[in-house]
Amino acid sequence: MMKPVPRLWVVIPVTFVFCLFVLFQLQISNLFGKNLQITHQVNNFFISIASSSHHQTPNPTRFANESDGNRAKQPQEEETCAGRYIYMHNIPSIFNDDIIQNCKTLIKWFTMCPFMVNSGLGSQVSLSDNKAARVLTSKTGSWYATNQFLLAVIFRERMKHYECLTNDSSLASAFYVPYYAGFDVSRHLWGYNTTVRDELGIKLAKWLRERPEWRKMNGRDHFFVTGRIGWDFRRGLDDDSAWGSKLMLLPEFANMTMLSIETTAWTNEFAVPYPTYFHPKSLSEVRRWQKKVKNVKRRYLYSFVGAPRPNMDGSIRGEIIKQCLASHGRCKFLDCNKGQDCDNPVTVMEVFQRSVFCLQPKGDSYTRRSIFDSILAGCIPVFFHPGSGYNQYMWYFPKDYTKYSVYIPEKGMKDGTVSLRSLLGRIDWGSIVRMRNEVVKIIPKIIYTKPGLVGPEKIDDAFEIALDRVVERVAMVKRMMEEGKDLQSEYSQTRDLKKLE
């Protein structure tokens, strides 16, 4: 009869073979970047050997509730995201994707289809010709023909890749509603009655009211991005001849934080930068661009990019164009009505790069996309009304406007008592250098970078700044509610135009 084999001699070979198997799996997993699962298997094996009575339960993973761009969060990210989680509502497609599907009808006067590619960034600018490579930056794919009204699409795409996006609403500090309000209203601005213009907004308000996330703070922890100026959503009369929709006057939306490329005078609406042509993919790329525009030689004292309007006599724009044309080469006027390609990033950026000062009078409304294109080029903006910049983009511009800009009151331009060439020509070189350096510092704050940047290459861009301010605002409102304070100061529906003066 054979002697029984000692258990020790069985355990040792089995353990040895298992270790070899694990090492082999780890090597294979490293090749394919899937070592996390194998590592968990190894950890669980040794934990079970050490003690069968102790078990380790991993933390649940947090990720986006929209299917596109979901990314699992690692434990260190969860710690970083504490108090910064955003929950993105998965609203029905009639409120976003279906709206832009027929891109030819979004704006009456031209098709938006060419601008819809690359997740709303537009077509990529080719740097193959010498002029484009000289004006922009070579060896980069970060310049796009971006339309000024695409912010809602760009913002939503960035949100899909936001590092602190969560599908657990209990963790969320704020709730994002990815509604394409700007394109919803723009396709109905001409030839449609108020019922059609308001229809989707009313439906979305009802959809939100029925969500459990809404009842937490009655929507005061929710926000959305319009993609157009706030005035397009402030129709006060139910008259078909009146402009825009009444979206922002609906009780549900009046409780939300509203982000517009130009704000009106309501307390829960905030201005964020128009999208520019530059969407970098790394911090080092931004720094190279800052260095370029800081040191570029500038031929013109000042410039103006815009289109003349009928009956401009006595207007600021008319006076600017008149003085520019009479400046004997000291001013560059890019006339957008005379075949000049003012939608071409190379054309526009070349003018601004070659100018010391860039004139920014009011456009069709208080603000102009040109403000941010000129800052991107390192050109010192010249404002003629506080509502064009200072009282708009307070999250992004220094409080002391003299550090980065020149202010010329409208009155002096209207009555013709101000000579732009004389006034700007008297500013000493030291002051110009200081202002330009400050303008260059602003550049990262007013651009929208490509999605997915993390770690040392991450940029605190316009998107990141907006989210931080929204989270801060929601936290403040929550404290006020807990303390029983009146919220009228934060959600007043009384227009105060003095805020823009």
PDB file of C-alpha atoms in Angstrom, residues 20 53 56 60 62 77 98 105 121 124 135 173 190 217 226 231 235 268 279 282 309 313 337 345 430 456 485 500:
ATOM      1  CA  LEU A  20       3.694  31.419 -13.492  1.00  0.00           C
ATOM      2  CA  SER A  53     -13.232  36.039   6.476  1.00  0.00           C
ATOM      3  CA  GLN A  56     -12.549  44.019  -0.184  1.00  0.00           C
ATOM      4  CA  PRO A  60     -18.636  51.938  -7.678  1.00  0.00           C
ATOM      5  CA  ARG A  62     -18.981  56.979 -11.854  1.00  0.00           C
ATOM      6  CA  GLU A  77     -10.313  61.202  -9.937  1.00  0.00           C
ATOM      7  CA  ASP A  98     -33.077  66.235 -34.188  1.00  0.00           C
ATOM      8  CA  THR A 105     -32.855  75.272 -42.209  1.00  0.00           C
ATOM      9  CA  LEU A 121     -15.856  72.995 -34.505  1.00  0.00           C
ATOM     10  CA  GLN A 124     -10.262  72.063 -40.153  1.00  0.00           C
ATOM     11  CA  VAL A 135      -0.474  83.568 -39.862  1.00  0.00           C
ATOM     12  CA  SER A 173     -23.289  69.485  -7.616  1.00  0.00           C
ATOM     13  CA  TRP A 190     -38.622  84.532 -39.573  1.00  0.00           C
ATOM     14  CA  MET A 217     -33.924  72.365  -5.671  1.00  0.00           C
ATOM     15  CA  THR A 226     -28.050  78.963 -25.367  1.00  0.00           C
ATOM     16  CA  TRP A 231     -32.162  88.822 -26.071  1.00  0.00           C
ATOM     17  CA  ARG A 235     -39.807  87.997 -25.889  1.00  0.00           C
ATOM     18  CA  ASN A 268     -29.401  84.362 -13.377  1.00  0.00           C
ATOM     19  CA  HIS A 279      -9.171  74.729 -30.314  1.00  0.00           C
ATOM     20  CA  SER A 282      -2.412  70.764 -25.254  1.00  0.00           C
ATOM     21  CA  ARG A 309     -24.605  99.495 -42.289  1.00  0.00           C
ATOM     22  CA  ASP A 313     -24.112 108.874 -40.504  1.00  0.00           C
ATOM     23  CA  ASN A 337     -19.462  93.735 -47.470  1.00  0.00           C
ATOM     24  CA  PRO A 345      -9.777  82.387 -39.980  1.00  0.00           C
ATOM     25  CA  GLY A 430       5.507 100.863 -22.192  1.00  0.00           C
ATOM     26  CA  PRO A 456      -0.425  68.542 -17.005  1.00  0.00           C
ATOM     27  CA  LYS A 485     -32.817  83.567   2.784  1.00  0.00           C
ATOM     28  CA  LEU A 500     -24.889  96.912 -18.735  1.00  0.00           C
TER      29      LEU A 500
END
